Amino acid sequence: MAQEASSSTSSKTISLKTGDGEIFEIEASAAKQMKTVQRLIDDLGDDITIPLHNVFSKELPKIIEYYKKDITGEITKDFEAEFVKDLNDDEVKVLFLAANYLDANKLFEFLSQNIADRLESKSVEYVRKYFGVENDFTPEEESKLREERAWSFRGIKEDE
Amino acid sequence: MTLSNKKANCGDQIDRISDFPSNVIDGILEHLNIRDRARTSILSKKWRYIWTSFPRLEFDKEFFDLYDGDSDQEDFVDHKPNISRFITEVLLLHNGPIYKFTLFMHRHFNIKIEFLVKWILFLSRKGVKHIQLVNNTYHSYRMPSHLFSCQELTHVRIRHFNMSVPPNFRGFKSLLHLHLEQIKFELGALESLISGCPLLEELCILNCSGYECVDLSASPTLKVFHIEYNHAIKSICLEKANSLIDLTLIVYRDGVSGLNNILPKVQRLTMGLDSKMLYADVIHPTPLICLKYLKLSTVNLEQREELLHIVSVLKSASNLVELVMETCCDKDYKTEVPDHAEELDCSSYCLNQLLTVNIKVKTNFKHVMSLIRFILANSSSLKTLTLDIDLGYKKSDVPILFGISRDLLWMERASQRAHVEVLHQRIDYDFKDYRYY
């Protein structure tokens, strides 16, 4: 398992196969940042194409792009702002869930902050839709809760 | 936290359309403000109490700003007392430990002391580790004594309170950071506080009163010490502060002892002196081998020994990376002064690590030019040198600035990539009028 000398990980690439069958390459040092991938490498060896059932070809390239920058230490606030600039709320969500699945901590932290920023002062209905949460309150229960939390409804933005 | 922190493992089939897994929820809640978090209680039955076990409560300036100055909100008739009620309600609903509590007491909101006392009592039973109480109102409050029962505190930041330490105070055994600003201490309170914190790593005492001496012998673990004080303070004893690596001293009188013993280990130093004092009297010749960042305010380069002394300080700081200097003087800029350039020439290539220099000067910049010549000739790695000139309201700025820029251009530079910039700022304003490269 850990037979390879650690120096070999610096230039080795790992093949990743997405849930929809596409293959992407990443550097072994970037793979180390994704704990799920690293665990799979430890179990299956680094010569095999690592299957990632829950990550798809739409989001994996973006994740790889992030970690490419990370290993060269180039992640700046500007880079991060640019990274999410053109993504809509759903795209960020998908990326975020993928980062969670891959156990990619740095990206997870960054995206959770970004999602929180996007959800700031959004209506309850919007957030329900976003998280896929079904409202199981009765109308009376809900209006009572809203009244109790009236103070937290300051500055709520209109839904688009 | 009552939520589990299970990480998703490889075999999980995550249905993207349904609810997020719990650690994902935690991750997002972490970054929401208190209002957004409180509203998650209305999402669904499952979500109703999730927010109540979140261990951080922050009622910061943004929180209060939102309720400030509104006259159009009907639900907030005489809204000011209600803010205290909301905070109390949030605290009472809370379930589990509270690790971090922040309260910014906004100028336009009158929070009665009785509420503050009850909140701190409540927090003392919730294992609070990190407390920030910033009183931005016009009157100071008495610090509730329950604060001293918060045995798990690691970080304390308080501003604008009157403080006395209860006689049964057993110390904050885990306290690492103590930040005190505009605190009026009862006699002996500061000393009891400091000596009760054996693990203290960072101590800031800014514009506080009611104490005469600070003795750091009780704080062998202290790494960072910032103090800004006035004439009332008689002595500051740094003698035993052997772990100190970051020191800020805005000094107004003699009475600092042990400074030169500890300077060889200091990595960041910021100093400011009273106008009658000179650095030549305060910093003795010592090898400042650990110094990476140096900021000296109130440097009076008019005095020749001071200029030479500053140069010798720079020569001894061979690992310096960043230098900031603010000079002062009160002479008219037309006064002619001899040029000291020859004496400052140094061919031993000191200042090899220096990357950034920022010098602020008022009317008398000629002495500064000698210093800059010395710096440019000796810093082989220099990236940026910025000269910030404030000539006040003089009309004939432009020819002076041209002269300065021309002189700077002609100076010999040890670093080919050094970028030298001249900024001209008016007093009281921060906008830049002219810029020369």
XYZ file of C-alpha atoms in Angstrom:
597
model
C 0.000 0.000 0.000
C 2.271 2.787 1.148
C 5.197 1.143 -0.589
C 5.891 3.984 -2.981
C 8.391 6.521 -1.689
C 6.643 9.708 -0.671
C 8.778 11.723 -3.095
C 7.060 10.015 -5.989
C 3.706 11.590 -5.135
C 4.880 15.026 -6.140
C 4.890 14.436 -9.885
C 2.564 11.470 -10.240
C -0.901 11.918 -11.671
C -4.003 10.077 -10.616
C -6.880 9.200 -12.923
C -10.363 9.948 -11.705
C -13.499 8.595 -13.323
C -16.732 10.516 -12.820
C -20.178 9.045 -12.289
C -20.974 9.682 -15.949
C -17.918 7.845 -17.176
C -15.464 10.622 -18.002
C -11.845 10.454 -16.952
C -9.811 13.353 -15.564
C -6.219 13.540 -14.388
C -4.988 15.287 -11.294
C -1.637 15.545 -9.611
C -1.119 13.227 -6.690
C -0.448 16.175 -4.405
C -3.832 17.665 -5.296
C -5.449 14.264 -4.711
C -4.037 14.308 -1.194
C -6.233 17.341 -0.436
C -9.332 15.291 -1.190
C -9.446 12.798 1.639
C -12.025 10.551 -0.007
C -9.827 10.216 -3.071
C -6.766 9.586 -0.922
C -8.587 6.827 0.948
C -9.523 5.207 -2.343
C -5.934 5.456 -3.512
C -4.742 3.831 -0.289
C -7.207 0.998 -0.782
C -6.969 0.491 -4.514
C -3.459 1.715 -5.342
C -2.541 4.742 -7.410
C -2.222 3.007 -10.750
C -5.907 2.313 -11.042
C -8.488 4.786 -12.242
C -10.328 5.907 -9.133
C -14.118 5.753 -9.519
C -16.105 8.682 -8.111
C -19.739 7.646 -8.342
C -21.159 10.839 -6.975
C -19.139 13.421 -8.811
C -19.879 14.275 -12.409
C -18.054 15.711 -15.368
C -19.711 19.075 -14.937
C -18.178 19.826 -11.571
C -14.981 17.808 -11.360
C -12.949 20.048 -13.697
C -13.809 23.068 -11.548
C -12.687 21.240 -8.428
C -9.475 20.188 -10.107
C -8.915 23.811 -11.149
C -9.228 24.913 -7.532
C -6.749 22.415 -6.206
C -4.297 23.053 -9.014
C -4.087 26.593 -7.682
C -3.956 25.375 -4.123
C -0.871 23.246 -4.525
C 1.061 26.166 -5.985
C -0.133 28.303 -3.083
C -1.820 30.761 -5.384
C -5.276 30.860 -3.885
C -6.108 34.498 -3.214
C -9.325 36.314 -2.431
C -9.396 37.534 -6.012
C -9.047 34.030 -7.358
C -11.842 32.774 -5.120
C -14.129 35.656 -6.112
C -13.469 34.952 -9.773
C -13.988 31.219 -9.203
C -17.598 31.615 -8.093
C -18.478 34.755 -9.976
C -20.291 33.134 -12.876
C -21.828 30.270 -10.969
C -25.489 30.431 -10.108
C -26.782 29.294 -6.711
C -27.537 25.768 -7.885
C -24.151 25.300 -9.495
C -22.457 26.350 -6.267
C -24.638 23.892 -4.375
C -23.621 21.006 -6.644
C -19.955 21.935 -6.294
C -20.364 22.195 -2.549
C -21.960 18.763 -2.234
C -19.182 17.332 -4.392
C -16.553 18.950 -2.164
C -18.293 17.362 0.801
C -18.330 13.948 -0.858
C -14.663 14.239 -1.764
C -13.867 15.447 1.754
C -12.011 18.379 0.220
C -11.836 20.588 3.272
C -10.515 23.842 1.912
C -12.967 23.995 -0.943
C -15.771 22.939 1.394
C -15.024 25.809 3.766
C -14.772 28.339 0.986
C -17.994 27.226 -0.693
C -19.931 27.065 2.584
C -18.994 30.705 3.172
C -20.058 31.524 -0.376
C -23.383 29.772 -0.001
C -24.013 31.513 3.319
C -23.286 34.827 1.580
C -25.747 33.959 -1.195
C -28.393 32.970 1.329
C -27.933 36.063 3.459
C -31.259 37.784 4.085
C -33.053 35.521 1.653
C -36.669 34.586 2.375
C -37.622 31.396 4.162
C -39.263 30.113 0.967
C -36.093 30.611 -1.010
C -33.968 28.789 1.527
C -36.476 25.919 1.671
C -36.281 25.535 -2.062
C -32.506 25.717 -1.980
C -32.048 23.020 0.622
C -34.905 20.970 -0.773
C -36.764 21.194 2.517
C -40.485 20.442 2.683
C -42.518 22.683 4.880
C -44.333 20.412 7.310
C -45.674 23.127 9.591
C -49.363 23.874 9.656
C -50.176 27.434 8.616
C -51.000 28.276 12.245
C -47.710 26.846 13.530
C -45.775 28.698 10.878
C -47.402 32.059 11.487
C -46.867 31.705 15.236
C -43.176 30.986 14.664
C -42.873 33.906 12.293
C -44.359 36.159 14.915
C -41.935 34.880 17.555
C -38.999 35.467 15.229
C -40.273 38.751 13.838
C -37.039 40.442 14.866
C -35.052 38.203 12.538
C -37.030 39.290 9.491
C -35.267 42.616 9.216
C -33.897 43.458 5.810
C -35.201 40.401 3.967
C -34.577 40.572 0.259
C -37.324 39.979 -2.280
C -37.116 36.661 -4.129
C -36.272 37.032 -7.798
C -23.043 20.358 19.099
C -25.964 18.041 19.000
C -25.524 17.306 15.307
C -23.271 14.473 14.300
C -20.145 15.280 12.395
C -20.120 12.219 10.205
C -18.155 12.770 7.085
C -19.703 11.333 3.948
C -17.978 8.075 3.147
C -17.353 6.587 -0.235
C -20.355 4.307 -0.414
C -23.021 6.965 0.382
C -25.530 7.557 -2.340
C -26.334 11.185 -1.885
C -29.603 12.094 -3.468
C -28.900 15.572 -4.656
C -32.466 16.661 -4.529
C -33.176 15.881 -0.883
C -31.950 17.439 2.371
C -28.286 18.072 2.849
C -26.405 15.760 5.207
C -25.903 17.139 8.708
C -22.245 18.091 8.510
C -23.090 20.086 5.431
C -25.770 21.934 7.394
C -23.209 22.683 10.090
C -20.825 24.006 7.487
C -23.358 26.511 6.201
C -24.768 27.550 9.592
C -21.217 28.341 10.575
C -21.169 31.275 8.177
C -24.676 32.662 8.605
C -25.369 35.636 10.814
C -27.647 35.308 13.832
C -30.781 36.523 12.035
C -30.422 34.148 9.122
C -29.749 31.326 11.535
C -32.806 32.176 13.633
C -34.975 32.088 10.511
C -33.890 28.539 9.713
C -36.184 27.540 12.577
C -39.116 28.207 10.257
C -37.918 25.994 7.402
C -39.481 22.794 8.696
C -40.044 20.788 11.860
C -36.665 19.126 11.512
C -34.989 22.509 11.328
C -36.907 24.105 14.173
C -34.281 23.622 16.858
C -31.130 23.096 14.836
C -30.096 26.724 15.208
C -30.507 26.653 18.986
C -27.475 24.456 19.502
C -25.142 26.484 17.375
C -22.361 27.416 19.803
C -21.689 30.956 18.614
C -23.833 33.999 19.224
C -22.810 37.233 17.620
C -24.748 40.442 18.139
C -22.304 42.647 16.296
C -22.468 46.090 14.764
C -24.169 44.822 11.581
C -26.900 43.288 13.711
C -27.700 46.562 15.467
C -27.253 48.719 12.396
C -30.177 46.978 10.798
C -32.523 48.150 13.540
C -31.049 51.586 13.705
C -32.772 54.752 12.642
C -35.945 53.291 11.249
C -39.214 55.019 11.666
C -41.159 53.081 9.108
C -41.327 49.671 10.767
C -44.633 49.280 12.565
C -43.603 46.180 14.465
C -40.914 48.116 16.186
C -42.758 50.715 18.163
C -40.155 52.058 20.530
C -37.874 49.340 19.226
C -34.966 50.058 21.460
C -35.945 48.049 24.541
C -36.981 45.177 22.312
C -33.428 44.504 21.182
C -32.536 43.447 24.698
C -35.614 41.247 24.712
C -34.593 39.538 21.456
C -31.140 38.830 22.775
C -32.581 37.433 26.005
C -34.965 35.264 24.022
C -32.183 33.881 21.854
C -30.137 33.064 24.936
C -33.040 31.364 26.692
C -33.868 29.258 23.637
C -30.285 28.161 23.412
C -29.458 24.549 23.969
C -25.951 23.309 24.665
C -22.678 25.145 25.210
C -21.968 28.629 23.913
C -18.326 28.938 22.938
C -18.314 32.399 21.496
C -20.389 35.436 22.440
C -20.071 38.846 20.830
C -21.985 41.916 21.868
C -21.488 45.268 20.275
C -23.341 47.880 22.292
C -24.478 50.338 19.703
C -24.538 54.055 20.405
C -28.218 54.427 19.567
C -29.466 51.542 21.619
C -29.767 51.718 25.341
C -29.067 48.328 26.841
C -29.823 48.354 30.518
C -27.081 47.065 32.787
C -29.518 44.573 34.382
C -29.785 42.763 31.075
C -26.026 42.635 30.650
C -25.605 41.223 34.136
C -28.152 38.461 33.468
C -26.622 37.618 30.096
C -23.129 37.259 31.517
C -24.443 35.126 34.373
C -26.158 32.905 31.824
C -23.007 32.665 29.705
C -20.900 31.748 32.719
C -22.983 28.565 32.958
C -22.639 27.761 29.270
C -18.914 27.205 29.137
C -18.194 30.372 27.191
C -14.627 30.501 25.860
C -14.549 33.567 23.712
C -16.191 36.815 24.825
C -16.280 40.158 23.091
C -18.070 43.032 24.780
C -17.643 46.308 22.992
C -19.393 49.264 24.521
C -19.696 51.911 21.890
C -22.139 54.079 23.808
C -21.277 57.386 25.407
C -21.290 56.170 28.962
C -19.240 53.403 30.425
C -20.808 50.401 32.087
C -19.688 48.525 35.115
C -18.399 45.122 34.050
C -20.654 42.479 35.621
C -18.695 40.472 38.158
C -20.128 37.253 36.699
C -17.504 37.617 33.985
C -14.973 36.386 36.510
C -16.923 33.163 36.989
C -16.449 32.216 33.357
C -13.761 29.706 34.087
C -13.278 28.412 30.547
C -12.412 31.724 28.933
C -9.607 31.677 26.386
C -10.209 34.973 24.593
C -11.526 38.179 26.118
C -11.987 41.464 24.358
C -13.658 44.313 26.209
C -13.971 47.989 25.546
C -15.187 50.961 27.566
C -16.117 49.499 30.915
C -15.330 50.161 34.554
C -13.755 47.128 36.038
C -13.001 45.808 39.458
C -11.937 42.287 40.276
C -13.933 40.465 42.949
C -11.920 39.308 45.986
C -12.730 35.638 45.354
C -11.363 35.737 41.807
C -9.406 32.556 41.210
C -7.997 33.610 37.874
C -8.695 32.675 34.286
C -6.604 29.527 34.115
C -7.078 29.019 30.384
C -6.964 32.601 29.176
C -4.755 33.149 26.141
C -5.806 36.501 24.720
C -6.764 39.547 26.760
C -7.650 42.716 24.938
C -8.548 45.708 27.102
C -9.534 49.005 25.602
C -10.698 52.152 27.399
C -11.100 50.259 30.631
C -11.138 52.147 33.882
C -9.705 49.858 36.521
C -10.228 50.062 40.206
C -6.924 50.110 42.015
C -5.181 46.757 41.823
C -7.682 45.294 39.375
C -5.360 45.123 36.378
C -2.595 43.546 38.411
C -4.961 40.888 39.835
C -6.281 40.204 36.388
C -2.868 39.735 34.778
C -1.442 37.651 37.596
C -4.513 35.420 37.457
C -3.779 34.375 33.881
C -0.783 32.033 33.922
C -1.068 30.975 30.262
C -1.562 34.414 28.752
C -0.084 34.756 25.271
C -1.467 38.042 24.071
C -2.137 41.170 26.105
C -3.364 44.509 24.787
C -3.896 47.481 27.057
C -5.093 50.427 25.039
C -5.966 53.751 26.611
C -6.919 52.312 29.955
C -6.682 54.047 33.301
C -6.623 53.244 36.981
C -3.299 51.484 37.018
C 0.211 52.736 37.535
C 2.438 49.814 36.722
C 2.477 46.840 34.443
C 4.813 44.048 35.380
C 5.140 41.216 32.925
C 7.118 38.936 35.264
C 3.808 37.269 36.017
C 3.419 36.367 32.344
C 6.314 34.192 31.212
C 4.262 32.795 28.301
C 3.384 36.194 26.854
C 4.182 36.456 23.152
C 2.336 39.615 22.145
C 2.124 42.794 24.184
C 0.533 46.026 22.987
C 0.209 48.998 25.217
C -0.842 52.547 24.539
C -0.881 54.703 27.577
C -0.600 58.181 28.943
C 1.355 60.163 31.492
C -0.338 58.623 34.494
C 1.422 55.302 34.049
C 4.617 55.115 36.056
C 6.335 51.929 35.039
C 6.290 49.091 32.602
C 8.530 46.208 33.451
C 9.429 43.958 30.549
C 12.380 42.338 32.265
C 11.092 38.778 32.503
C 9.018 38.748 29.334
C 11.260 36.197 27.662
C 8.702 34.837 25.215
C 7.772 38.204 23.786
C 7.969 38.338 19.997
C 5.498 41.101 19.183
C 5.705 44.388 21.039
C 3.848 47.633 20.597
C 4.778 50.410 22.949
C 3.300 53.839 22.613
C 5.333 55.454 25.316
C 4.907 58.713 27.005
C 7.541 58.810 29.621
C 10.530 57.049 31.071
C 9.727 54.080 33.168
C 10.024 51.237 30.714
C 12.530 48.746 32.049
C 13.936 45.631 30.502
C 13.223 46.700 26.915
C 16.729 46.107 25.677
C 16.951 42.685 27.369
C 14.088 41.356 25.340
C 14.630 43.152 22.026
C 16.957 40.520 20.530
C 14.036 38.057 20.482
C 11.370 40.430 19.217
C 10.091 39.874 15.665
C 7.618 42.731 15.409
C 8.206 46.070 17.067
C 6.041 49.166 16.979
C 7.038 52.165 19.009
C 5.930 55.728 19.486
C 7.467 58.249 21.827
C 6.461 61.401 23.538
C 7.689 64.432 21.600
C 10.519 65.207 23.985
C 11.996 61.728 23.862
C 14.487 60.250 21.458
C 14.930 56.677 20.324
C 18.626 57.154 21.096
C 17.694 57.129 24.771
C 15.241 54.274 24.596
C 16.701 51.662 22.248
C 20.256 50.772 23.111
C 22.668 49.204 20.626
C 21.621 45.547 20.547
C 21.650 43.019 17.733
C 18.038 42.938 16.625
C 18.500 39.670 14.802
C 14.896 38.468 15.035
C 13.313 41.702 13.948
C 11.205 41.353 10.818
C 8.803 44.264 11.142
C 9.670 47.662 12.566
C 7.413 50.647 12.917
C 8.702 53.791 14.555
C 6.422 56.763 15.038
C 7.391 60.213 16.199
C 10.926 59.968 14.841
C 12.640 63.300 15.119
C 15.332 63.283 12.438
C 16.136 66.940 13.073
C 18.511 65.812 15.779
C 21.648 64.465 14.241
C 22.301 61.810 16.892
C 18.773 60.582 16.372
C 19.300 60.161 12.639
C 22.583 58.317 13.258
C 20.962 56.234 15.942
C 18.124 55.180 13.667
C 20.689 54.165 11.086
C 22.567 52.044 13.616
C 19.292 50.428 14.670
C 18.621 49.551 11.033
C 22.116 48.175 10.621
C 21.611 45.862 13.571
C 18.294 44.576 12.217
C 19.810 42.395 9.538
C 16.658 40.327 8.985
C 14.255 43.216 8.710
C 11.580 42.715 6.062
C 9.309 45.698 6.541
C 9.987 49.191 7.820
C 7.462 51.903 8.581
C 8.508 55.260 9.859
C 6.582 58.367 10.782
C 8.678 61.386 11.413
C 7.771 64.477 13.277
C 9.176 67.901 13.597
C 7.852 71.346 14.029
C 10.336 73.476 12.145
C 9.514 75.384 9.035
C 10.596 73.461 5.971
C 12.595 76.311 4.561
C 15.330 75.933 7.181
C 18.594 74.821 5.601
C 20.228 71.790 7.096
C 23.600 70.186 6.399
C 23.647 67.053 4.351
C 24.720 63.945 6.252
C 24.971 61.695 3.245
C 28.615 60.726 3.631
C 28.251 59.494 7.145
C 25.428 57.232 6.223
C 27.190 55.390 3.443
C 27.469 51.744 4.257
C 29.156 49.165 2.136
C 28.515 46.197 4.357
C 25.239 45.387 2.572
C 23.006 45.285 5.573
C 19.227 45.227 5.148
C 19.359 42.360 2.662
C 15.930 41.043 3.587
C 14.182 44.382 3.474
C 11.259 44.294 1.041
C 8.936 47.145 1.958
C 9.540 50.611 3.305
C 6.974 53.252 4.088
C 8.029 56.641 5.374
C 5.639 59.390 6.350
C 7.044 62.852 6.727
C 5.671 66.280 7.355
C 7.327 69.535 6.462
C 10.967 68.745 6.999
C 11.870 66.039 4.567
C 15.514 66.801 3.922
C 16.772 64.597 6.709
C 14.550 61.847 5.505
C 16.222 62.001 2.094
C 19.573 61.086 3.684
C 17.967 58.140 5.360
C 16.284 57.046 2.155
C 19.581 57.278 0.314
C 21.081 54.975 2.923
C 18.211 52.517 2.644
C 18.215 52.415 -1.152
C 21.967 51.890 -1.251
C 21.867 48.954 1.139
C 18.720 46.938 0.573
C 19.454 44.500 -2.187
C 15.990 42.890 -2.117
C 13.882 45.999 -1.836
C 10.559 45.881 -3.667
C 8.756 49.062 -2.675
C 9.666 52.289 -0.987
C 6.885 54.767 -0.436
C 7.474 58.311 0.708
C 4.336 59.909 2.037
C 4.683 63.684 2.292
C 2.328 65.986 4.055
C 3.315 69.562 3.342
C 0.182 70.977 4.850
C -1.495 73.782 3.027
C 1.614 75.226 1.389
C 0.952 76.614 -2.049
C 4.245 75.781 -3.661
C 3.904 72.019 -3.425
C 4.563 71.126 -7.018
C 8.175 72.322 -7.422
C 9.057 70.728 -4.078
C 7.581 67.427 -5.077
C 9.340 67.543 -8.424
C 12.622 68.189 -6.607
C 12.079 65.257 -4.289
C 11.196 62.907 -7.105
C 14.229 63.983 -9.094
C 16.514 63.417 -6.109
C 15.010 60.000 -5.495
C 15.509 59.035 -9.117
C 19.198 59.865 -8.902
C 19.837 57.824 -5.778
C 21.873 54.666 -6.113
C 19.807 51.525 -5.646
C 21.123 48.180 -4.507
C 17.917 46.536 -5.698
C 17.200 46.811 -9.399
C 13.538 46.049 -8.946
C 12.928 48.656 -6.240
C 9.810 50.677 -6.932
C 9.906 54.132 -5.379
C 6.727 56.102 -4.947
C 6.026 59.582 -3.674
C 2.623 60.352 -2.275
C 1.395 63.739 -1.305
C -1.368 63.876 1.235
C -3.198 66.767 2.742
C -3.637 66.834 6.506
C -6.958 65.514 7.794
C -7.830 64.030 4.476
C -6.752 60.766 3.086
C -7.073 61.421 -0.625
C -3.959 61.527 -2.746
C -3.409 64.593 -4.874
C -0.310 63.941 -6.857
C 1.582 60.836 -7.570
C 5.088 60.661 -8.996
C 6.984 57.547 -9.904
